[in-house]
PDB file of C-alpha atoms (C1' of nucleotides) in Angstrom:
ATOM      1  CA  MET B 116     209.852 168.568 139.561  1.00 42.00           C
ATOM      2  CA  ALA B 117     210.658 168.293 135.892  1.00 43.00           C
ATOM      3  CA  THR B 118     207.423 168.668 133.990  1.00 47.00           C
ATOM      4  CA  ARG B 119     207.653 167.460 130.461  1.00 57.00           C
ATOM      5  CA  THR B 120     206.381 170.064 128.069  1.00 54.00           C
ATOM      6  CA  ALA B 121     204.794 169.470 124.706  1.00 60.00           C
ATOM      7  CA  SER B 122     207.007 169.897 121.671  1.00 68.00           C
ATOM      8  CA  SER B 123     206.760 173.075 119.629  1.00 73.00           C
ATOM      9  CA  PRO B 124     204.591 173.101 116.509  1.00 72.00           C
ATOM     10  CA  ASP B 125     207.726 173.292 114.363  1.00 79.00           C
ATOM     11  CA  THR B 126     209.236 170.265 116.054  1.00 82.00           C
ATOM     12  CA  SER B 127     206.075 168.229 115.687  1.00 85.00           C
ATOM     13  CA  ALA B 128     205.749 169.257 112.061  1.00 88.00           C
ATOM     14  CA  HIS B 129     209.309 168.194 111.386  1.00 91.00           C
ATOM     15  CA  LEU B 130     208.864 164.901 113.195  1.00 94.00           C
ATOM     16  CA  LEU B 131     205.681 164.247 111.262  1.00 95.00           C
ATOM     17  CA  GLU B 132     207.335 164.908 107.950  1.00 95.00           C
ATOM     18  CA  VAL B 133     210.157 162.522 108.816  1.00 97.00           C
ATOM     19  CA  PHE B 134     207.755 159.829 110.042  1.00 97.00           C
ATOM     20  CA  LYS B 135     205.792 160.153 106.836  1.00 97.00           C
ATOM     21  CA  ALA B 136     208.927 159.954 104.710  1.00 97.00           C
ATOM     22  CA  LEU B 137     210.120 156.833 106.529  1.00 97.00           C
ATOM     23  CA  ALA B 138     206.723 155.138 106.745  1.00 97.00           C
ATOM     24  CA  ASN B 139     207.436 153.691 103.299  1.00 97.00           C
ATOM     25  CA  PRO B 140     209.571 150.586 102.983  1.00 96.00           C
ATOM     26  CA  VAL B 141     211.385 151.738  99.871  1.00 97.00           C
ATOM     27  CA  ARG B 142     212.393 155.105 101.249  1.00 98.00           C
ATOM     28  CA  LEU B 143     213.508 153.503 104.501  1.00 97.00           C
ATOM     29  CA  GLN B 144     215.601 151.051 102.512  1.00 96.00           C
ATOM     30  CA  VAL B 145     217.256 153.823 100.480  1.00 97.00           C
ATOM     31  CA  LEU B 146     218.193 155.735 103.601  1.00 96.00           C
ATOM     32  CA  GLN B 147     219.741 152.574 105.024  1.00 95.00           C
ATOM     33  CA  TRP B 148     221.682 151.946 101.825  1.00 95.00           C
ATOM     34  CA  LEU B 149     223.007 155.485 101.947  1.00 95.00           C
ATOM     35  CA  ARG B 150     224.627 154.753 105.299  1.00 93.00           C
ATOM     36  CA  ASP B 151     227.295 152.828 103.427  1.00 90.00           C
ATOM     37  CA  PRO B 152     227.329 154.008  99.807  1.00 89.00           C
ATOM     38  CA  GLU B 153     230.504 152.176  98.807  1.00 87.00           C
ATOM     39  CA  ALA B 154     229.074 148.843  99.883  1.00 85.00           C
ATOM     40  CA  ASN B 155     225.721 149.374  98.210  1.00 84.00           C
ATOM     41  CA  PHE B 156     226.398 151.288  95.015  1.00 84.00           C
ATOM     42  CA  PRO B 157     228.988 151.450  92.260  1.00 79.00           C
ATOM     43  CA  VAL B 158     231.212 154.491  92.233  1.00 77.00           C
ATOM     44  CA  HIS B 159     230.203 156.959  89.563  1.00 72.00           C
ATOM     45  CA  GLU B 160     233.689 157.478  88.172  1.00 70.00           C
ATOM     46  CA  GLY B 161     234.964 160.929  87.420  1.00 68.00           C
ATOM     47  CA  ILE B 162     231.651 162.676  87.871  1.00 69.00           C
ATOM     48  CA  ALA B 163     232.087 164.043  91.351  1.00 71.00           C
ATOM     49  CA  ASP B 164     233.600 163.208  94.700  1.00 74.00           C
ATOM     50  CA  PRO B 165     231.273 160.568  96.138  1.00 72.00           C
ATOM     51  CA  HIS B 166     232.073 161.570  99.686  1.00 77.00           C
ATOM     52  CA  GLU B 167     230.940 165.034  98.901  1.00 81.00           C
ATOM     53  CA  VAL B 168     227.855 164.438  96.758  1.00 86.00           C
ATOM     54  CA  GLY B 169     226.834 160.876  97.572  1.00 90.00           C
ATOM     55  CA  VAL B 170     225.168 158.458  95.200  1.00 94.00           C
ATOM     56  CA  CYS B 171     223.824 159.090  91.736  1.00 95.00           C
ATOM     57  CA  VAL B 172     220.043 158.760  91.630  1.00 96.00           C
ATOM     58  CA  SER B 173     220.282 156.565  88.553  1.00 95.00           C
ATOM     59  CA  HIS B 174     222.136 153.986  90.636  1.00 95.00           C
ATOM     60  CA  ILE B 175     219.519 154.186  93.362  1.00 97.00           C
ATOM     61  CA  GLN B 176     216.878 153.722  90.729  1.00 96.00           C
ATOM     62  CA  GLY B 177     218.708 150.805  89.153  1.00 95.00           C
ATOM     63  CA  ARG B 178     219.023 149.046  92.440  1.00 96.00           C
ATOM     64  CA  LEU B 179     215.402 149.647  93.412  1.00 97.00           C
ATOM     65  CA  GLY B 180     214.026 148.560  90.061  1.00 96.00           C
ATOM     66  CA  LEU B 181     211.210 151.104  90.176  1.00 97.00           C
ATOM     67  CA  ALA B 182     210.135 153.669  87.628  1.00 97.00           C
ATOM     68  CA  GLN B 183     212.401 156.698  87.303  1.00 97.00           C
ATOM     69  CA  SER B 184     209.573 159.057  88.243  1.00 97.00           C
ATOM     70  CA  THR B 185     208.799 157.093  91.385  1.00 98.00           C
ATOM     71  CA  VAL B 186     212.399 157.199  92.553  1.00 98.00           C
ATOM     72  CA  SER B 187     212.580 160.916  91.813  1.00 98.00           C
ATOM     73  CA  SER B 188     209.502 161.669  93.906  1.00 98.00           C
ATOM     74  CA  TYR B 189     210.777 159.410  96.702  1.00 98.00           C
ATOM     75  CA  MET B 190     214.130 161.168  96.874  1.00 98.00           C
ATOM     76  CA  ALA B 191     212.268 164.482  96.881  1.00 98.00           C
ATOM     77  CA  ALA B 192     210.267 163.293  99.881  1.00 98.00           C
ATOM     78  CA  LEU B 193     213.433 162.312 101.736  1.00 98.00           C
ATOM     79  CA  GLU B 194     214.965 165.681 100.913  1.00 97.00           C
ATOM     80  CA  ARG B 195     211.847 167.568 101.976  1.00 96.00           C
ATOM     81  CA  ALA B 196     212.067 165.744 105.294  1.00 97.00           C
ATOM     82  CA  GLY B 197     215.660 166.910 105.591  1.00 96.00           C
ATOM     83  CA  LEU B 198     217.104 163.409 105.583  1.00 97.00           C
ATOM     84  CA  VAL B 199     219.107 163.720 102.351  1.00 97.00           C
ATOM     85  CA  VAL B 200     220.707 166.476 100.312  1.00 97.00           C
ATOM     86  CA  SER B 201     220.810 166.554  96.535  1.00 97.00           C
ATOM     87  CA  THR B 202     223.664 167.859  94.399  1.00 95.00           C
ATOM     88  CA  ARG B 203     223.395 168.229  90.670  1.00 94.00           C
ATOM     89  CA  VAL B 204     226.605 167.762  88.677  1.00 92.00           C
ATOM     90  CA  GLY B 205     225.766 168.305  85.028  1.00 93.00           C
ATOM     91  CA  LYS B 206     223.104 165.847  83.993  1.00 94.00           C
ATOM     92  CA  TRP B 207     223.644 163.779  87.138  1.00 95.00           C
ATOM     93  CA  THR B 208     221.875 164.244  90.430  1.00 96.00           C
ATOM     94  CA  HIS B 209     223.446 162.724  93.519  1.00 96.00           C
ATOM     95  CA  TYR B 210     222.004 162.204  96.960  1.00 97.00           C
ATOM     96  CA  ARG B 211     223.770 161.879 100.276  1.00 96.00           C
ATOM     97  CA  ARG B 212     222.438 161.645 103.820  1.00 96.00           C
ATOM     98  CA  ASP B 213     222.231 164.865 105.808  1.00 97.00           C
ATOM     99  CA  GLU B 214     223.757 163.546 109.010  1.00 96.00           C
ATOM    100  CA  GLU B 215     223.225 166.818 110.875  1.00 96.00           C
ATOM    101  CA  ARG B 216     219.521 166.857 110.204  1.00 96.00           C
ATOM    102  CA  ILE B 217     219.263 163.159 110.994  1.00 96.00           C
ATOM    103  CA  ALA B 218     220.970 163.790 114.330  1.00 95.00           C
ATOM    104  CA  GLN B 219     218.570 166.662 114.921  1.00 94.00           C
ATOM    105  CA  PHE B 220     215.628 164.373 114.244  1.00 95.00           C
ATOM    106  CA  THR B 221     217.033 161.823 116.683  1.00 94.00           C
ATOM    107  CA  ALA B 222     217.399 164.513 119.328  1.00 93.00           C
ATOM    108  CA  GLU B 223     213.877 165.808 118.779  1.00 92.00           C
ATOM    109  CA  LEU B 224     212.603 162.265 118.971  1.00 92.00           C
ATOM    110  CA  GLY B 225     214.270 161.806 122.329  1.00 90.00           C
ATOM    111  CA  ASP B 226     212.453 164.877 123.596  1.00 86.00           C
ATOM    112  CA  VAL B 227     209.106 163.652 122.360  1.00 86.00           C
ATOM    113  CA  LEU B 228     209.068 159.899 122.721  1.00 85.00           C
TER     114      LEU B 228
ATOM    115  CA  MET J  76     236.620 148.373 109.152  1.00 43.00           C
ATOM    116  CA  ALA J  77     233.111 148.357 110.523  1.00 43.00           C
ATOM    117  CA  THR J  78     230.735 147.643 107.695  1.00 46.00           C
ATOM    118  CA  ARG J  79     227.213 148.628 108.458  1.00 57.00           C
ATOM    119  CA  THR J  80     224.790 145.821 107.727  1.00 54.00           C
ATOM    120  CA  ALA J  81     221.172 146.130 106.724  1.00 60.00           C
ATOM    121  CA  SER J  82     218.592 145.658 109.452  1.00 68.00           C
ATOM    122  CA  SER J  83     216.710 142.385 109.685  1.00 73.00           C
ATOM    123  CA  PRO J  84     213.289 142.089 108.088  1.00 72.00           C
ATOM    124  CA  ASP J  85     211.685 141.962 111.544  1.00 79.00           C
ATOM    125  CA  THR J  86     213.416 145.158 112.591  1.00 82.00           C
ATOM    126  CA  SER J  87     212.413 146.988 109.446  1.00 86.00           C
ATOM    127  CA  ALA J  88     208.838 145.761 109.772  1.00 88.00           C
ATOM    128  CA  HIS J  89     208.700 146.993 113.348  1.00 91.00           C
ATOM    129  CA  LEU J  90     210.215 150.342 112.431  1.00 94.00           C
ATOM    130  CA  LEU J  91     207.738 150.717 109.600  1.00 95.00           C
ATOM    131  CA  GLU J  92     204.792 149.973 111.813  1.00 95.00           C
ATOM    132  CA  VAL J  93     205.956 152.576 114.327  1.00 97.00           C
ATOM    133  CA  PHE J  94     206.618 155.173 111.637  1.00 97.00           C
ATOM    134  CA  LYS J  95     203.159 154.602 110.241  1.00 97.00           C
ATOM    135  CA  ALA J  96     201.565 154.867 113.678  1.00 97.00           C
ATOM    136  CA  LEU J  97     203.379 158.137 114.405  1.00 97.00           C
ATOM    137  CA  ALA J  98     202.930 159.639 110.929  1.00 97.00           C
ATOM    138  CA  ASN J  99     199.583 160.970 112.120  1.00 97.00           C
ATOM    139  CA  PRO J 100     199.460 164.200 114.122  1.00 96.00           C
ATOM    140  CA  VAL J 101     196.754 163.011 116.485  1.00 97.00           C
ATOM    141  CA  ARG J 102     198.460 159.766 117.412  1.00 98.00           C
ATOM    142  CA  LEU J 103     201.761 161.562 117.900  1.00 97.00           C
ATOM    143  CA  GLN J 104     200.001 164.026 120.185  1.00 96.00           C
ATOM    144  CA  VAL J 105     198.416 161.294 122.258  1.00 97.00           C
ATOM    145  CA  LEU J 106     201.755 159.572 122.767  1.00 96.00           C
ATOM    146  CA  GLN J 107     203.236 162.885 123.912  1.00 95.00           C
ATOM    147  CA  TRP J 108     200.374 163.476 126.327  1.00 95.00           C
ATOM    148  CA  LEU J 109     200.905 160.032 127.778  1.00 95.00           C
ATOM    149  CA  ARG J 110     204.424 161.010 128.763  1.00 93.00           C
ATOM    150  CA  ASP J 111     202.925 162.988 131.600  1.00 90.00           C
ATOM    151  CA  PRO J 112     199.432 161.669 132.300  1.00 89.00           C
ATOM    152  CA  GLU J 113     198.865 163.633 135.516  1.00 87.00           C
ATOM    153  CA  ALA J 114     199.504 166.939 133.754  1.00 85.00           C
ATOM    154  CA  ASN J 115     197.331 166.104 130.773  1.00 84.00           C
ATOM    155  CA  PHE J 116     194.395 164.096 132.040  1.00 84.00           C
ATOM    156  CA  PRO J 117     192.115 163.995 135.083  1.00 79.00           C
ATOM    157  CA  VAL J 118     192.625 161.070 137.407  1.00 77.00           C
ATOM    158  CA  HIS J 119     189.953 158.429 137.017  1.00 72.00           C
ATOM    159  CA  GLU J 120     189.206 158.065 140.727  1.00 71.00           C
ATOM    160  CA  GLY J 121     188.883 154.673 142.312  1.00 69.00           C
ATOM    161  CA  ILE J 122     188.899 152.734 139.062  1.00 70.00           C
ATOM    162  CA  ALA J 123     192.515 151.592 138.967  1.00 72.00           C
ATOM    163  CA  ASP J 124     196.012 152.684 139.804  1.00 74.00           C
ATOM    164  CA  PRO J 125     196.873 155.247 137.113  1.00 72.00           C
ATOM    165  CA  HIS J 126     200.573 154.458 137.332  1.00 77.00           C
ATOM    166  CA  GLU J 127     199.792 150.886 136.549  1.00 81.00           C
ATOM    167  CA  VAL J 128     197.124 151.188 133.881  1.00 86.00           C
ATOM    168  CA  GLY J 129     197.556 154.699 132.534  1.00 90.00           C
ATOM    169  CA  VAL J 130     194.796 156.889 131.180  1.00 94.00           C
ATOM    170  CA  CYS J 131     191.184 156.014 130.472  1.00 94.00           C
ATOM    171  CA  VAL J 132     190.423 156.122 126.747  1.00 96.00           C
ATOM    172  CA  SER J 133     187.303 158.176 127.416  1.00 95.00           C
ATOM    173  CA  HIS J 134     189.518 160.952 128.762  1.00 95.00           C
ATOM    174  CA  ILE J 135     191.784 160.723 125.727  1.00 96.00           C
ATOM    175  CA  GLN J 136     188.730 160.913 123.526  1.00 96.00           C
ATOM    176  CA  GLY J 137     187.327 163.855 125.470  1.00 95.00           C
ATOM    177  CA  ARG J 138     190.527 165.781 125.146  1.00 95.00           C
ATOM    178  CA  LEU J 139     190.927 165.019 121.438  1.00 96.00           C
ATOM    179  CA  GLY J 140     187.318 165.861 120.594  1.00 95.00           C
ATOM    180  CA  LEU J 141     187.122 163.191 117.911  1.00 97.00           C
ATOM    181  CA  ALA J 142     184.570 160.472 117.376  1.00 97.00           C
ATOM    182  CA  GLN J 143     184.777 157.573 119.820  1.00 97.00           C
ATOM    183  CA  SER J 144     185.355 155.109 117.004  1.00 97.00           C
ATOM    184  CA  THR J 145     188.226 157.152 115.615  1.00 98.00           C
ATOM    185  CA  VAL J 146     189.980 157.283 118.970  1.00 98.00           C
ATOM    186  CA  SER J 147     189.462 153.574 119.454  1.00 97.00           C
ATOM    187  CA  SER J 148     191.069 152.733 116.116  1.00 97.00           C
ATOM    188  CA  TYR J 149     193.936 155.168 116.795  1.00 98.00           C
ATOM    189  CA  MET J 150     194.733 153.616 120.164  1.00 98.00           C
ATOM    190  CA  ALA J 151     194.616 150.206 118.493  1.00 97.00           C
ATOM    191  CA  ALA J 152     197.186 151.399 115.950  1.00 98.00           C
ATOM    192  CA  LEU J 153     199.483 152.656 118.722  1.00 98.00           C
ATOM    193  CA  GLU J 154     199.098 149.349 120.534  1.00 97.00           C
ATOM    194  CA  ARG J 155     199.734 147.319 117.387  1.00 96.00           C
ATOM    195  CA  ALA J 156     202.950 149.293 116.950  1.00 97.00           C
ATOM    196  CA  GLY J 157     203.904 148.364 120.503  1.00 96.00           C
ATOM    197  CA  LEU J 158     203.951 151.939 121.740  1.00 97.00           C
ATOM    198  CA  VAL J 159     201.127 151.613 124.280  1.00 97.00           C
ATOM    199  CA  VAL J 160     199.530 148.856 126.331  1.00 97.00           C
ATOM    200  CA  SER J 161     195.819 148.624 127.079  1.00 96.00           C
ATOM    201  CA  THR J 162     194.280 147.411 130.317  1.00 95.00           C
ATOM    202  CA  ARG J 163     190.583 146.842 130.734  1.00 94.00           C
ATOM    203  CA  VAL J 164     189.206 147.424 134.248  1.00 92.00           C
ATOM    204  CA  GLY J 165     185.511 146.617 134.167  1.00 92.00           C
ATOM    205  CA  LYS J 166     183.863 148.826 131.581  1.00 93.00           C
ATOM    206  CA  TRP J 167     186.892 151.102 131.411  1.00 94.00           C
ATOM    207  CA  THR J 168     189.834 150.707 129.095  1.00 96.00           C
ATOM    208  CA  HIS J 169     193.084 152.460 129.997  1.00 95.00           C
ATOM    209  CA  TYR J 170     196.205 153.042 127.954  1.00 96.00           C
ATOM    210  CA  ARG J 171     199.747 153.628 129.117  1.00 96.00           C
ATOM    211  CA  ARG J 172     203.007 153.916 127.196  1.00 96.00           C
ATOM    212  CA  ASP J 173     205.103 150.804 126.818  1.00 97.00           C
ATOM    213  CA  GLU J 174     208.430 152.368 127.712  1.00 96.00           C
ATOM    214  CA  GLU J 175     210.370 149.176 127.031  1.00 96.00           C
ATOM    215  CA  ARG J 176     209.101 148.876 123.505  1.00 95.00           C
ATOM    216  CA  ILE J 177     209.627 152.591 122.944  1.00 96.00           C
ATOM    217  CA  ALA J 178     213.228 152.222 124.098  1.00 95.00           C
ATOM    218  CA  GLN J 179     213.590 149.240 121.766  1.00 94.00           C
ATOM    219  CA  PHE J 180     212.306 151.343 118.886  1.00 95.00           C
ATOM    220  CA  THR J 181     214.792 154.080 119.729  1.00 94.00           C
ATOM    221  CA  ALA J 182     217.627 151.556 119.794  1.00 93.00           C
ATOM    222  CA  GLU J 183     216.590 150.034 116.476  1.00 92.00           C
ATOM    223  CA  LEU J 184     216.348 153.499 115.017  1.00 92.00           C
ATOM    224  CA  GLY J 185     219.891 154.242 116.102  1.00 90.00           C
ATOM    225  CA  ASP J 186     221.056 151.133 114.245  1.00 86.00           C
ATOM    226  CA  VAL J 187     219.239 152.077 111.089  1.00 86.00           C
ATOM    227  CA  LEU J 188     219.391 155.839 110.816  1.00 85.00           C
TER     228      LEU J 188
ATOM    229  C1'  DG Q 221     220.319 174.538  67.152  1.00 68.26           C
ATOM    230  C1'  DC Q 222     219.410 169.576  67.324  1.00 68.26           C
ATOM    231  C1'  DG Q 223     219.219 165.148  69.297  1.00 68.26           C
ATOM    232  C1'  DA Q 224     220.267 162.296  73.164  1.00 68.26           C
ATOM    233  C1'  DT Q 225     220.407 161.616  78.008  1.00 68.26           C
ATOM    234  C1'  DG Q 226     219.154 162.415  82.931  1.00 68.26           C
ATOM    235  C1'  DA Q 227     215.810 163.857  86.128  1.00 68.26           C
ATOM    236  C1'  DA Q 228     211.686 166.581  87.644  1.00 68.26           C
ATOM    237  C1'  DT Q 229     206.825 167.119  87.018  1.00 68.26           C
ATOM    238  C1'  DC Q 230     202.228 165.827  85.542  1.00 68.26           C
ATOM    239  C1'  DG Q 231     198.110 163.029  85.271  1.00 68.26           C
ATOM    240  C1'  DA Q 232     195.773 158.867  86.201  1.00 68.26           C
ATOM    241  C1'  DA Q 233     194.357 154.589  88.491  1.00 68.26           C
ATOM    242  C1'  DG Q 234     194.296 151.670  92.307  1.00 68.26           C
ATOM    243  C1'  DA Q 235     195.342 151.026  97.186  1.00 68.26           C
ATOM    244  C1'  DG Q 236     195.565 152.848 101.734  1.00 68.26           C
ATOM    245  C1'  DT Q 237     194.178 156.131 105.487  1.00 68.26           C
ATOM    246  C1'  DA Q 238     191.249 159.395 108.226  1.00 68.26           C
ATOM    247  C1'  DT Q 239     186.949 160.063 110.122  1.00 68.26           C
ATOM    248  C1'  DC Q 240     182.243 159.690 110.807  1.00 68.26           C
ATOM    249  C1'  DG Q 241     177.816 157.427 112.382  1.00 68.26           C
ATOM    250  C1'  DA Q 242     175.751 152.964 113.091  1.00 68.26           C
ATOM    251  C1'  DT Q 243     176.043 148.665 115.114  1.00 68.26           C
ATOM    252  C1'  DA Q 244     177.902 144.839 117.774  1.00 68.26           C
ATOM    253  C1'  DT Q 245     180.207 143.339 121.856  1.00 68.26           C
ATOM    254  C1'  DG Q 246     181.448 143.482 126.702  1.00 68.26           C
ATOM    255  C1'  DA Q 247     180.674 144.945 131.528  1.00 68.26           C
ATOM    256  C1'  DT Q 248     177.653 146.526 135.195  1.00 68.26           C
ATOM    257  C1'  DA Q 249     173.551 147.483 138.033  1.00 68.26           C
ATOM    258  C1'  DT Q 250     168.990 146.341 138.917  1.00 68.26           C
TER     259       DT Q 250
ATOM    260  C1'  DA K 276     166.768 139.021 131.956  1.00 68.26           C
ATOM    261  C1'  DT K 277     166.858 143.951 130.904  1.00 68.26           C
ATOM    262  C1'  DA K 278     168.626 148.495 130.441  1.00 68.26           C
ATOM    263  C1'  DT K 279     172.552 151.363 130.496  1.00 68.26           C
ATOM    264  C1'  DC K 280     177.203 152.520 129.713  1.00 68.26           C
ATOM    265  C1'  DA K 281     181.913 151.843 127.588  1.00 68.26           C
ATOM    266  C1'  DT K 282     184.345 150.444 123.713  1.00 68.26           C
ATOM    267  C1'  DA K 283     185.430 147.629 119.592  1.00 68.26           C
ATOM    268  C1'  DT K 284     184.040 146.814 114.915  1.00 68.26           C
ATOM    269  C1'  DC K 285     181.715 147.750 110.607  1.00 68.26           C
ATOM    270  C1'  DG K 286     180.515 150.328 106.487  1.00 68.26           C
ATOM    271  C1'  DA K 287     180.786 154.451 103.923  1.00 68.26           C
ATOM    272  C1'  DT K 288     182.910 158.618 102.140  1.00 68.26           C
ATOM    273  C1'  DA K 289     186.549 161.773 101.278  1.00 68.26           C
ATOM    274  C1'  DC K 290     191.251 162.360 101.096  1.00 68.26           C
ATOM    275  C1'  DT K 291     196.174 160.783 100.641  1.00 68.26           C
ATOM    276  C1'  DC K 292     199.689 157.705  98.986  1.00 68.26           C
ATOM    277  C1'  DT K 293     201.962 154.537  95.605  1.00 68.26           C
ATOM    278  C1'  DT K 294     203.305 153.763  91.207  1.00 68.26           C
ATOM    279  C1'  DC K 295     203.205 153.979  86.440  1.00 68.26           C
ATOM    280  C1'  DG K 296     203.847 156.140  81.748  1.00 68.26           C
ATOM    281  C1'  DA K 297     203.923 160.542  79.420  1.00 68.26           C
ATOM    282  C1'  DT K 298     205.705 164.940  79.216  1.00 68.26           C
ATOM    283  C1'  DT K 299     208.586 168.767  80.400  1.00 68.26           C
ATOM    284  C1'  DC K 300     212.845 170.726  81.877  1.00 68.26           C
ATOM    285  C1'  DA K 301     217.940 170.706  82.271  1.00 68.26           C
ATOM    286  C1'  DT K 302     222.473 169.345  80.547  1.00 68.26           C
ATOM    287  C1'  DC K 303     225.699 167.742  77.189  1.00 68.26           C
ATOM    288  C1'  DG K 304     227.997 166.704  72.742  1.00 68.26           C
ATOM    289  C1'  DC K 305     228.030 167.637  68.048  1.00 68.26           C
TER     290       DC K 305
END
DNA sequence: GCGATGAATCGAAGAGTATCGATATGATAT
DNA sequence: ATATCATATCGATACTCTTCGATTCATCGC
């Protein structure tokens, strides 16, 4: 008999943080865009390797059409939830998805849902 | 080359509604409890088949220790998100997980995350 | 060091959510 | 029809979230 046990407090806290981050249409949209950066954003030439650092936040902001401060706090929320990683290269901050953490979230979700 | 396309508006709306429903610790807890009703709730004898209708909301409320109205609105949110189904048997309302819709959510999530 | 640029942080206002108690609605027994 | 019980809905309050513009912090070029 396989009794299903409740998830640990850490797991639930992580799940909650991710749910909260994604329970906003804009942040969900950004994470989707970041699945295919080349298709959704211009390449930021000569600044950094896009495969390594991802997309410049100014491009994300441009595409969203929201205030710079809003986009900054949104990306911070995604990063706090472990869904993206930020890399600063000079004045430029880039964000890419953290596929490992996303896979971890998916695994945790399978244990809980 | 497999280009990843954006999800449809209906899919995103559904995902959002689920994220919002689960972005609350109490509702997440209830959904986890409902994975294994027998382990988490007393059987409501002679009212209905628990495998068919699930758990009586009064038991959910008793275990949560929240106001009746709060629990009622929470279960409504879970149902609106398609995660549970309610069945009224006389005066008693029962909730069970909607495993099909949950599986659909998981599939959609895999397409989007 | 200064000025310009990029991004994080702050503060504020309006909208949304969590939660309660009160009330309305629905079901049942008499 | 009436009283009781179960639950949905309503209204209110406190808290959180969304979003903006202003400000501060970090980086760069001169």
